């Protein structure tokens, strides 16, 4: 199997697995370092960061598809201006994810911050777009359980992290 086909197969499986886990309301947690053992030599492997799946379904099918698509990109590279399918910047990830759900979004985080319906932080639902900084210059997608998925910068791949660990919360919008 070629590298491209292997990569596609892994990405497809990862997307299906993430969707199944999210739909079941299961939270993934890392194994203790002592439990991560691999190969015939028994050498410890580096533990992967924890990814917690959304505990509740999104309010709409389109939002759920966008969440599932965004979560399937965890681990992909951040590249400024990239819109997928193998690398993303912040608004490229949200645009790509909602496009998979049949929803068209503007390309930039600033423009995305003007579409849809405003949502308070207390009423966030999976699929809501969450914005940071003033003026707005970063967007993430809320995935439930107080967590977001986003493409932060070139030093980190697409990742899931706690919403409150991001500085300068600027608001949220529901687009589907």
Short mmCIF file of N, CA and C in Angstrom, two decimals:
data_model
loop_
_atom_site.label_atom_id
_atom_site.label_comp_id
_atom_site.label_asym_id
_atom_site.label_seq_id
_atom_site.Cartn_x
_atom_site.Cartn_y
_atom_site.Cartn_z
N UNK A 1 0.86 -1.17 0.00
CA UNK A 1 0.00 0.00 0.00
C UNK A 1 0.90 1.23 0.00
N UNK A 2 0.59 2.21 -0.83
CA UNK A 2 1.41 3.40 -0.89
C UNK A 2 1.23 4.23 0.37
N UNK A 3 2.19 5.15 0.58
CA UNK A 3 2.12 6.03 1.74
C UNK A 3 0.84 6.86 1.72
N UNK A 4 0.46 7.39 0.57
CA UNK A 4 -0.74 8.22 0.47
C UNK A 4 -1.99 7.41 0.82
N UNK A 5 -2.05 6.17 0.30
CA UNK A 5 -3.22 5.33 0.60
C UNK A 5 -3.23 4.91 2.06
N UNK A 6 -2.04 4.63 2.63
CA UNK A 6 -1.96 4.27 4.04
C UNK A 6 -2.42 5.43 4.89
N UNK A 7 -1.94 6.63 4.56
CA UNK A 7 -2.34 7.82 5.31
C UNK A 7 -3.84 8.04 5.22
N UNK A 8 -4.42 7.86 4.02
CA UNK A 8 -5.86 8.03 3.86
C UNK A 8 -6.62 6.99 4.69
N UNK A 9 -6.15 5.76 4.66
CA UNK A 9 -6.82 4.69 5.43
C UNK A 9 -6.78 5.00 6.92
N UNK A 10 -5.62 5.46 7.42
CA UNK A 10 -5.52 5.81 8.83
C UNK A 10 -6.45 6.95 9.18
N UNK A 11 -6.49 7.98 8.32
CA UNK A 11 -7.34 9.15 8.56
C UNK A 11 -8.80 8.74 8.55
N UNK A 12 -9.18 7.86 7.61
CA UNK A 12 -10.56 7.41 7.52
C UNK A 12 -10.95 6.64 8.78
N UNK A 13 -10.08 5.72 9.20
CA UNK A 13 -10.35 4.95 10.41
C UNK A 13 -10.43 5.88 11.62
N UNK A 14 -9.49 6.84 11.71
CA UNK A 14 -9.48 7.77 12.84
C UNK A 14 -10.78 8.54 12.89
N UNK A 15 -11.28 8.99 11.75
CA UNK A 15 -12.54 9.74 11.72
C UNK A 15 -13.72 8.89 12.17
N UNK A 16 -13.77 7.64 11.71
CA UNK A 16 -14.85 6.75 12.11
C UNK A 16 -14.76 6.46 13.60
N UNK A 17 -13.56 6.20 14.10
CA UNK A 17 -13.37 5.90 15.52
C UNK A 17 -13.75 7.08 16.39
N UNK A 18 -13.32 8.28 16.02
CA UNK A 18 -13.65 9.47 16.80
C UNK A 18 -15.16 9.69 16.81
N UNK A 19 -15.81 9.53 15.66
CA UNK A 19 -17.26 9.71 15.59
C UNK A 19 -17.98 8.70 16.48
N UNK A 20 -17.54 7.46 16.46
CA UNK A 20 -18.18 6.43 17.29
C UNK A 20 -17.99 6.72 18.76
N UNK A 21 -16.79 7.14 19.13
CA UNK A 21 -16.51 7.46 20.53
C UNK A 21 -17.32 8.67 20.97
N UNK A 22 -17.35 9.70 20.14
CA UNK A 22 -18.10 10.91 20.49
C UNK A 22 -19.58 10.60 20.63
N UNK A 23 -20.11 9.80 19.73
CA UNK A 23 -21.52 9.45 19.79
C UNK A 23 -21.87 8.62 21.01
N UNK A 24 -20.91 7.85 21.52
CA UNK A 24 -21.16 7.01 22.69
C UNK A 24 -20.94 7.77 23.99
N UNK A 25 -20.40 8.99 23.91
CA UNK A 25 -20.17 9.78 25.12
C UNK A 25 -19.00 9.25 25.94
N UNK A 26 -18.03 8.63 25.28
CA UNK A 26 -16.88 8.05 25.96
C UNK A 26 -15.77 9.08 26.02
N UNK A 27 -15.08 9.16 27.15
CA UNK A 27 -13.94 10.05 27.30
C UNK A 27 -12.67 9.22 27.26
N UNK A 28 -11.75 9.61 26.41
CA UNK A 28 -10.47 8.92 26.31
C UNK A 28 -9.48 9.55 27.28
N UNK A 29 -8.66 8.74 27.90
CA UNK A 29 -7.63 9.23 28.81
C UNK A 29 -6.33 8.52 28.48
N UNK A 30 -5.20 9.18 28.71
CA UNK A 30 -3.93 8.53 28.38
C UNK A 30 -3.63 7.40 29.36
N UNK A 31 -2.88 6.42 28.87
CA UNK A 31 -2.39 5.36 29.74
C UNK A 31 -1.25 5.92 30.58
N UNK A 32 -1.04 5.43 31.77
CA UNK A 32 0.16 5.82 32.51
C UNK A 32 1.37 5.43 31.69
N UNK A 33 2.45 6.16 31.83
CA UNK A 33 3.65 5.89 31.04
C UNK A 33 4.11 4.46 31.21
N UNK A 34 3.96 3.89 32.39
CA UNK A 34 4.41 2.53 32.62
C UNK A 34 3.56 1.51 31.87
N UNK A 35 2.34 1.89 31.46
CA UNK A 35 1.46 0.97 30.75
C UNK A 35 1.67 1.00 29.25
N UNK A 36 2.35 2.02 28.75
CA UNK A 36 2.57 2.15 27.32
C UNK A 36 3.84 1.38 26.95
N UNK A 37 3.66 0.14 26.53
CA UNK A 37 4.80 -0.71 26.19
C UNK A 37 4.60 -1.19 24.77
N UNK A 38 5.65 -1.23 24.00
CA UNK A 38 5.49 -1.63 22.62
C UNK A 38 6.63 -2.48 22.12
N UNK A 39 6.36 -3.15 21.01
CA UNK A 39 7.38 -3.92 20.33
C UNK A 39 7.85 -5.14 21.11
N UNK A 40 8.70 -5.91 20.46
CA UNK A 40 9.22 -7.13 21.07
C UNK A 40 10.22 -6.82 22.17
N UNK A 41 10.80 -5.60 22.16
CA UNK A 41 11.81 -5.26 23.15
C UNK A 41 11.20 -4.79 24.45
N UNK A 42 9.90 -4.46 24.44
CA UNK A 42 9.24 -4.01 25.66
C UNK A 42 9.60 -2.59 26.05
N UNK A 43 10.16 -1.82 25.11
CA UNK A 43 10.53 -0.44 25.42
C UNK A 43 9.28 0.41 25.58
N UNK A 44 9.33 1.34 26.50
CA UNK A 44 8.20 2.24 26.72
C UNK A 44 8.05 3.17 25.54
N UNK A 45 6.81 3.42 25.13
CA UNK A 45 6.52 4.35 24.05
C UNK A 45 6.09 5.67 24.65
N UNK A 46 6.27 6.75 23.91
CA UNK A 46 5.81 8.05 24.38
C UNK A 46 4.29 8.05 24.43
N UNK A 47 3.74 8.52 25.51
CA UNK A 47 2.29 8.56 25.66
C UNK A 47 1.72 9.68 24.81
N UNK A 48 0.62 9.40 24.13
CA UNK A 48 -0.05 10.42 23.31
C UNK A 48 -0.86 11.33 24.22
N UNK A 49 -1.08 12.59 23.83
CA UNK A 49 -1.89 13.48 24.65
C UNK A 49 -3.33 12.98 24.72
N UNK A 50 -4.00 13.28 25.81
CA UNK A 50 -5.38 12.84 25.99
C UNK A 50 -6.30 13.63 25.08
N UNK A 51 -7.30 12.94 24.54
CA UNK A 51 -8.33 13.59 23.76
C UNK A 51 -9.65 13.13 24.35
N UNK A 52 -10.40 14.07 24.90
CA UNK A 52 -11.69 13.72 25.46
C UNK A 52 -12.77 13.99 24.44
N UNK A 53 -13.59 13.02 24.17
CA UNK A 53 -14.67 13.17 23.21
C UNK A 53 -15.81 13.95 23.84
N UNK A 54 -16.61 14.56 23.01
CA UNK A 54 -17.75 15.33 23.49
C UNK A 54 -18.73 14.42 24.23
N UNK A 55 -19.20 14.82 25.40
CA UNK A 55 -20.11 13.98 26.16
C UNK A 55 -21.55 14.06 25.68
N UNK A 56 -21.87 15.05 24.88
CA UNK A 56 -23.24 15.22 24.41
C UNK A 56 -23.24 15.47 22.91
N UNK A 57 -24.32 15.07 22.29
CA UNK A 57 -24.45 15.28 20.85
C UNK A 57 -24.69 16.76 20.57
N UNK A 58 -24.31 17.18 19.38
CA UNK A 58 -24.56 18.56 18.96
C UNK A 58 -26.06 18.75 18.73
N UNK A 59 -26.48 20.00 18.69
CA UNK A 59 -27.90 20.33 18.54
C UNK A 59 -28.44 20.01 17.16
N UNK A 60 -27.57 19.93 16.16
CA UNK A 60 -28.03 19.64 14.80
C UNK A 60 -27.11 18.61 14.15
N UNK A 61 -27.61 17.96 13.13
CA UNK A 61 -26.80 17.01 12.39
C UNK A 61 -25.60 17.66 11.73
N UNK A 62 -25.78 18.87 11.22
CA UNK A 62 -24.68 19.58 10.57
C UNK A 62 -23.58 19.90 11.59
N UNK A 63 -23.98 20.36 12.76
CA UNK A 63 -22.98 20.65 13.80
C UNK A 63 -22.25 19.38 14.22
N UNK A 64 -22.97 18.27 14.34
CA UNK A 64 -22.33 17.01 14.73
C UNK A 64 -21.34 16.54 13.66
N UNK A 65 -21.72 16.68 12.40
CA UNK A 65 -20.81 16.32 11.32
C UNK A 65 -19.56 17.19 11.37
N UNK A 66 -19.73 18.49 11.62
CA UNK A 66 -18.59 19.40 11.72
C UNK A 66 -17.69 19.01 12.88
N UNK A 67 -18.27 18.69 14.03
CA UNK A 67 -17.47 18.27 15.19
C UNK A 67 -16.71 16.99 14.86
N UNK A 68 -17.38 16.00 14.31
CA UNK A 68 -16.73 14.74 13.96
C UNK A 68 -15.59 14.96 12.97
N UNK A 69 -15.83 15.82 11.99
CA UNK A 69 -14.80 16.11 10.98
C UNK A 69 -13.61 16.81 11.62
N UNK A 70 -13.87 17.80 12.46
CA UNK A 70 -12.77 18.51 13.13
C UNK A 70 -11.96 17.58 14.02
N UNK A 71 -12.65 16.73 14.79
CA UNK A 71 -11.94 15.79 15.68
C UNK A 71 -11.11 14.79 14.88
N UNK A 72 -11.56 14.45 13.69
CA UNK A 72 -10.81 13.51 12.85
C UNK A 72 -9.50 14.12 12.35
N UNK A 73 -9.33 15.44 12.47
CA UNK A 73 -8.11 16.10 12.00
C UNK A 73 -7.07 16.24 13.11
N UNK A 74 -7.40 15.83 14.33
CA UNK A 74 -6.44 15.95 15.44
C UNK A 74 -5.14 15.27 15.04
N UNK A 75 -4.05 15.99 15.24
CA UNK A 75 -2.73 15.49 14.87
C UNK A 75 -2.23 16.02 13.55
N UNK A 76 -3.12 16.59 12.72
CA UNK A 76 -2.68 17.16 11.44
C UNK A 76 -1.85 18.42 11.70
N UNK A 77 -0.99 18.74 10.74
CA UNK A 77 -0.10 19.90 10.87
C UNK A 77 -0.85 21.22 10.79
N UNK A 78 -0.33 22.22 11.52
CA UNK A 78 -0.76 23.60 11.36
C UNK A 78 0.12 24.21 10.27
N UNK A 79 -0.52 24.83 9.28
CA UNK A 79 0.18 25.60 8.26
C UNK A 79 -0.64 26.85 8.03
N UNK A 80 -0.04 28.02 8.18
CA UNK A 80 -0.76 29.27 7.99
C UNK A 80 -1.40 29.32 6.61
N UNK A 81 -2.69 29.61 6.56
CA UNK A 81 -3.41 29.72 5.30
C UNK A 81 -3.93 28.39 4.75
N UNK A 82 -3.63 27.28 5.41
CA UNK A 82 -4.02 25.96 4.89
C UNK A 82 -5.48 25.65 5.23
N UNK A 83 -6.15 25.03 4.27
CA UNK A 83 -7.57 24.69 4.43
C UNK A 83 -7.84 23.19 4.30
N UNK A 84 -6.81 22.37 4.46
CA UNK A 84 -6.98 20.91 4.43
C UNK A 84 -6.65 20.35 3.07
N UNK A 85 -6.70 19.06 2.92
CA UNK A 85 -7.21 18.10 3.90
C UNK A 85 -6.17 17.58 4.87
N UNK A 86 -4.87 17.91 4.70
CA UNK A 86 -3.84 17.35 5.57
C UNK A 86 -3.18 18.36 6.49
N UNK A 87 -3.44 19.63 6.29
CA UNK A 87 -2.90 20.67 7.16
C UNK A 87 -3.89 21.83 7.19
N UNK A 88 -3.85 22.59 8.29
CA UNK A 88 -4.87 23.62 8.53
C UNK A 88 -4.29 24.79 9.29
N UNK A 89 -4.92 25.95 9.12
CA UNK A 89 -4.80 27.01 10.12
C UNK A 89 -6.14 27.03 10.85
N UNK A 90 -6.33 27.94 11.80
CA UNK A 90 -7.52 27.86 12.65
C UNK A 90 -8.82 27.96 11.86
N UNK A 91 -8.94 28.97 11.02
CA UNK A 91 -10.19 29.13 10.27
C UNK A 91 -10.29 28.14 9.12
N UNK A 92 -9.16 27.65 8.64
CA UNK A 92 -9.19 26.59 7.63
C UNK A 92 -9.80 25.32 8.18
N UNK A 93 -9.52 25.02 9.46
CA UNK A 93 -10.09 23.84 10.10
C UNK A 93 -11.61 23.98 10.26
N UNK A 94 -12.08 25.12 10.71
CA UNK A 94 -13.52 25.29 10.89
C UNK A 94 -14.25 25.34 9.55
N UNK A 95 -13.65 25.99 8.56
CA UNK A 95 -14.25 26.04 7.22
C UNK A 95 -14.34 24.63 6.64
N UNK A 96 -13.26 23.87 6.73
CA UNK A 96 -13.20 22.50 6.22
C UNK A 96 -14.25 21.62 6.91
N UNK A 97 -14.34 21.74 8.22
CA UNK A 97 -15.25 20.90 9.01
C UNK A 97 -16.71 21.20 8.69
N UNK A 98 -17.06 22.47 8.59
CA UNK A 98 -18.45 22.81 8.26
C UNK A 98 -18.76 22.55 6.79
N UNK A 99 -17.76 22.66 5.92
CA UNK A 99 -18.00 22.33 4.51
C UNK A 99 -18.42 20.87 4.38
N UNK A 100 -17.80 19.98 5.20
CA UNK A 100 -18.17 18.56 5.19
C UNK A 100 -19.62 18.37 5.62
N UNK A 101 -20.16 19.34 6.36
CA UNK A 101 -21.54 19.29 6.83
C UNK A 101 -22.49 20.06 5.90
N UNK A 102 -21.96 20.58 4.80
CA UNK A 102 -22.79 21.32 3.85
C UNK A 102 -23.04 22.76 4.23
N UNK A 103 -22.23 23.30 5.15
CA UNK A 103 -22.38 24.69 5.61
C UNK A 103 -21.18 25.49 5.13
N UNK A 104 -21.45 26.59 4.43
CA UNK A 104 -20.39 27.45 3.92
C UNK A 104 -20.07 28.55 4.93
N UNK A 105 -18.79 28.69 5.26
CA UNK A 105 -18.34 29.73 6.18
C UNK A 105 -17.36 30.66 5.48
N UNK A 106 -17.27 31.90 5.92
CA UNK A 106 -16.21 32.77 5.39
C UNK A 106 -14.84 32.19 5.74
N UNK A 107 -13.82 32.61 5.06
CA UNK A 107 -12.50 32.01 5.21
C UNK A 107 -11.75 32.41 6.47
N UNK A 108 -11.91 33.62 6.97
CA UNK A 108 -11.08 34.09 8.09
C UNK A 108 -11.82 34.03 9.42
N UNK A 109 -11.06 33.97 10.50
CA UNK A 109 -11.67 33.95 11.84
C UNK A 109 -12.46 35.23 12.09
N UNK A 110 -11.94 36.35 11.67
CA UNK A 110 -12.65 37.62 11.88
C UNK A 110 -14.00 37.60 11.16
N UNK A 111 -14.03 37.15 9.91
CA UNK A 111 -15.29 37.08 9.16
C UNK A 111 -16.23 36.03 9.76
N UNK A 112 -15.69 34.91 10.22
CA UNK A 112 -16.52 33.89 10.83
C UNK A 112 -17.18 34.40 12.11
N UNK A 113 -16.54 35.34 12.78
CA UNK A 113 -17.08 35.86 14.03
C UNK A 113 -18.33 36.72 13.84
N UNK A 114 -18.72 36.92 12.59
CA UNK A 114 -19.90 37.76 12.30
C UNK A 114 -21.08 36.95 11.77
N UNK A 115 -20.92 35.64 11.56
CA UNK A 115 -22.01 34.83 11.01
C UNK A 115 -22.71 34.04 12.11
N UNK A 116 -23.89 33.57 11.80
CA UNK A 116 -24.63 32.77 12.77
C UNK A 116 -25.23 33.61 13.88
N UNK A 117 -25.51 32.94 14.99
CA UNK A 117 -26.17 33.56 16.14
C UNK A 117 -25.21 33.63 17.31
N UNK A 118 -25.14 34.77 17.98
CA UNK A 118 -24.27 34.84 19.17
C UNK A 118 -24.72 33.84 20.24
N UNK A 119 -23.76 33.27 20.95
CA UNK A 119 -24.04 32.30 22.01
C UNK A 119 -23.19 32.68 23.23
N UNK A 120 -23.81 32.66 24.40
CA UNK A 120 -23.04 32.95 25.62
C UNK A 120 -22.13 31.76 25.93
N UNK A 121 -21.08 32.02 26.65
CA UNK A 121 -20.14 30.96 27.03
C UNK A 121 -20.85 29.87 27.84
N UNK A 122 -21.81 30.26 28.65
CA UNK A 122 -22.55 29.31 29.48
C UNK A 122 -23.47 28.40 28.66
N UNK A 123 -23.81 28.81 27.44
CA UNK A 123 -24.74 28.04 26.61
C UNK A 123 -24.09 27.38 25.40
N UNK A 124 -22.77 27.22 25.43
CA UNK A 124 -22.07 26.60 24.31
C UNK A 124 -22.55 25.16 24.10
N UNK A 125 -22.65 24.79 22.83
CA UNK A 125 -22.99 23.43 22.44
C UNK A 125 -21.96 22.95 21.43
N UNK A 126 -21.74 21.63 21.35
CA UNK A 126 -20.79 21.11 20.37
C UNK A 126 -21.10 21.65 18.96
N UNK A 127 -20.06 22.13 18.30
CA UNK A 127 -20.19 22.71 16.97
C UNK A 127 -20.14 24.23 16.96
N UNK A 128 -20.35 24.86 18.11
CA UNK A 128 -20.28 26.32 18.17
C UNK A 128 -18.85 26.78 17.89
N UNK A 129 -18.72 27.89 17.19
CA UNK A 129 -17.42 28.48 16.92
C UNK A 129 -17.08 29.42 18.07
N UNK A 130 -15.86 29.32 18.57
CA UNK A 130 -15.42 30.11 19.71
C UNK A 130 -14.25 30.98 19.25
N UNK A 131 -14.30 32.27 19.61
CA UNK A 131 -13.34 33.24 19.10
C UNK A 131 -12.49 33.83 20.21
N UNK A 132 -11.27 34.22 19.84
CA UNK A 132 -10.31 34.72 20.81
C UNK A 132 -9.61 35.97 20.29
N UNK A 133 -9.21 36.81 21.24
CA UNK A 133 -8.43 38.03 21.03
C UNK A 133 -9.30 39.17 20.51
N UNK A 134 -8.76 40.38 20.66
CA UNK A 134 -9.44 41.58 20.19
C UNK A 134 -8.43 42.43 19.44
N UNK A 135 -8.62 42.64 18.16
CA UNK A 135 -9.70 42.10 17.34
C UNK A 135 -9.57 40.58 17.19
N UNK A 136 -10.68 39.94 16.81
CA UNK A 136 -10.69 38.49 16.66
C UNK A 136 -9.62 38.07 15.67
N UNK A 137 -8.78 37.10 16.10
CA UNK A 137 -7.75 36.58 15.21
C UNK A 137 -7.53 35.07 15.38
N UNK A 138 -8.42 34.42 16.14
CA UNK A 138 -8.33 32.97 16.29
C UNK A 138 -9.72 32.40 16.50
N UNK A 139 -9.97 31.23 15.89
CA UNK A 139 -11.25 30.53 16.04
C UNK A 139 -10.98 29.07 16.37
N UNK A 140 -11.86 28.52 17.20
CA UNK A 140 -11.82 27.10 17.55
C UNK A 140 -13.25 26.58 17.49
N UNK A 141 -13.41 25.27 17.58
CA UNK A 141 -14.75 24.69 17.61
C UNK A 141 -14.96 24.04 18.97
N UNK A 142 -16.06 24.40 19.61
CA UNK A 142 -16.41 23.78 20.88
C UNK A 142 -16.87 22.35 20.60
N UNK A 143 -16.35 21.39 21.39
CA UNK A 143 -16.71 19.98 21.18
C UNK A 143 -17.40 19.38 22.39
N UNK A 144 -17.70 20.19 23.39
CA UNK A 144 -18.37 19.70 24.58
C UNK A 144 -17.38 19.46 25.70
N UNK A 145 -17.90 19.23 26.90
CA UNK A 145 -17.08 18.92 28.07
C UNK A 145 -16.04 20.00 28.36
N UNK A 146 -16.35 21.26 28.02
CA UNK A 146 -15.43 22.36 28.27
C UNK A 146 -14.21 22.36 27.38
N UNK A 147 -14.28 21.66 26.23
CA UNK A 147 -13.11 21.53 25.37
C UNK A 147 -13.36 22.07 23.97
N UNK A 148 -12.26 22.44 23.32
CA UNK A 148 -12.28 22.93 21.95
C UNK A 148 -11.30 22.11 21.13
N UNK A 149 -11.53 22.09 19.83
CA UNK A 149 -10.56 21.54 18.89
C UNK A 149 -10.15 22.71 18.01
N UNK A 150 -8.83 22.82 17.77
CA UNK A 150 -8.36 23.94 16.95
C UNK A 150 -6.95 23.70 16.43
N UNK A 151 -6.59 24.54 15.47
CA UNK A 151 -5.24 24.59 14.93
C UNK A 151 -4.64 25.88 15.46
N UNK A 152 -3.81 25.77 16.48
CA UNK A 152 -3.35 26.95 17.20
C UNK A 152 -2.19 27.67 16.53
N UNK A 153 -1.11 26.96 16.27
CA UNK A 153 0.05 27.60 15.64
C UNK A 153 1.00 26.54 15.10
N UNK A 154 2.07 26.97 14.45
CA UNK A 154 2.97 26.03 13.77
C UNK A 154 3.77 25.15 14.72
N UNK A 155 3.77 25.45 16.01
CA UNK A 155 4.51 24.60 16.94
C UNK A 155 3.66 23.44 17.47
N UNK A 156 2.36 23.41 17.11
CA UNK A 156 1.48 22.35 17.60
C UNK A 156 0.56 21.88 16.47
N UNK A 157 0.26 20.59 16.43
CA UNK A 157 -0.70 20.11 15.44
C UNK A 157 -2.13 20.44 15.89
N UNK A 158 -3.10 20.13 15.05
CA UNK A 158 -4.50 20.27 15.45
C UNK A 158 -4.68 19.48 16.74
N UNK A 159 -5.33 20.10 17.72
CA UNK A 159 -5.42 19.47 19.03
C UNK A 159 -6.73 19.81 19.74
N UNK A 160 -7.03 19.01 20.75
CA UNK A 160 -8.14 19.27 21.65
C UNK A 160 -7.55 19.80 22.94
N UNK A 161 -8.13 20.87 23.48
CA UNK A 161 -7.67 21.41 24.75
C UNK A 161 -8.83 22.05 25.49
N UNK A 162 -8.63 22.37 26.74
CA UNK A 162 -9.67 23.02 27.53
C UNK A 162 -9.91 24.43 27.03
N UNK A 163 -11.17 24.80 26.89
CA UNK A 163 -11.55 26.14 26.45
C UNK A 163 -10.92 27.20 27.33
N UNK A 164 -10.95 26.99 28.62
CA UNK A 164 -10.46 28.02 29.55
C UNK A 164 -8.95 28.15 29.57
N UNK A 165 -8.23 27.26 28.89
CA UNK A 165 -6.78 27.40 28.84
C UNK A 165 -6.34 28.38 27.75
N UNK A 166 -7.28 28.80 26.92
CA UNK A 166 -6.97 29.79 25.88
C UNK A 166 -7.22 31.19 26.45
N UNK A 167 -6.31 32.12 26.23
CA UNK A 167 -6.49 33.48 26.72
C UNK A 167 -7.43 34.30 25.82
N UNK A 168 -7.94 35.37 26.36
CA UNK A 168 -8.67 36.39 25.60
C UNK A 168 -9.89 35.89 24.86
N UNK A 169 -10.77 35.18 25.57
CA UNK A 169 -12.04 34.74 24.99
C UNK A 169 -12.80 35.96 24.49
N UNK A 170 -13.29 35.90 23.24
CA UNK A 170 -13.96 37.06 22.65
C UNK A 170 -15.44 36.80 22.31
N UNK A 171 -15.89 35.56 22.41
CA UNK A 171 -17.29 35.26 22.12
C UNK A 171 -17.44 34.00 21.32
N UNK A 172 -18.70 33.67 21.02
CA UNK A 172 -19.00 32.43 20.29
C UNK A 172 -20.20 32.66 19.39
N UNK A 173 -20.29 31.84 18.35
CA UNK A 173 -21.41 31.90 17.40
C UNK A 173 -21.86 30.49 17.07
N UNK A 174 -23.16 30.33 16.90
CA UNK A 174 -23.74 29.06 16.46
C UNK A 174 -24.08 29.23 14.98
N UNK A 175 -23.51 28.37 14.14
CA UNK A 175 -23.69 28.50 12.69
C UNK A 175 -24.53 27.38 12.11
N UNK A 176 -24.86 26.36 12.91
CA UNK A 176 -25.70 25.26 12.41
C UNK A 176 -26.48 24.65 13.56
#
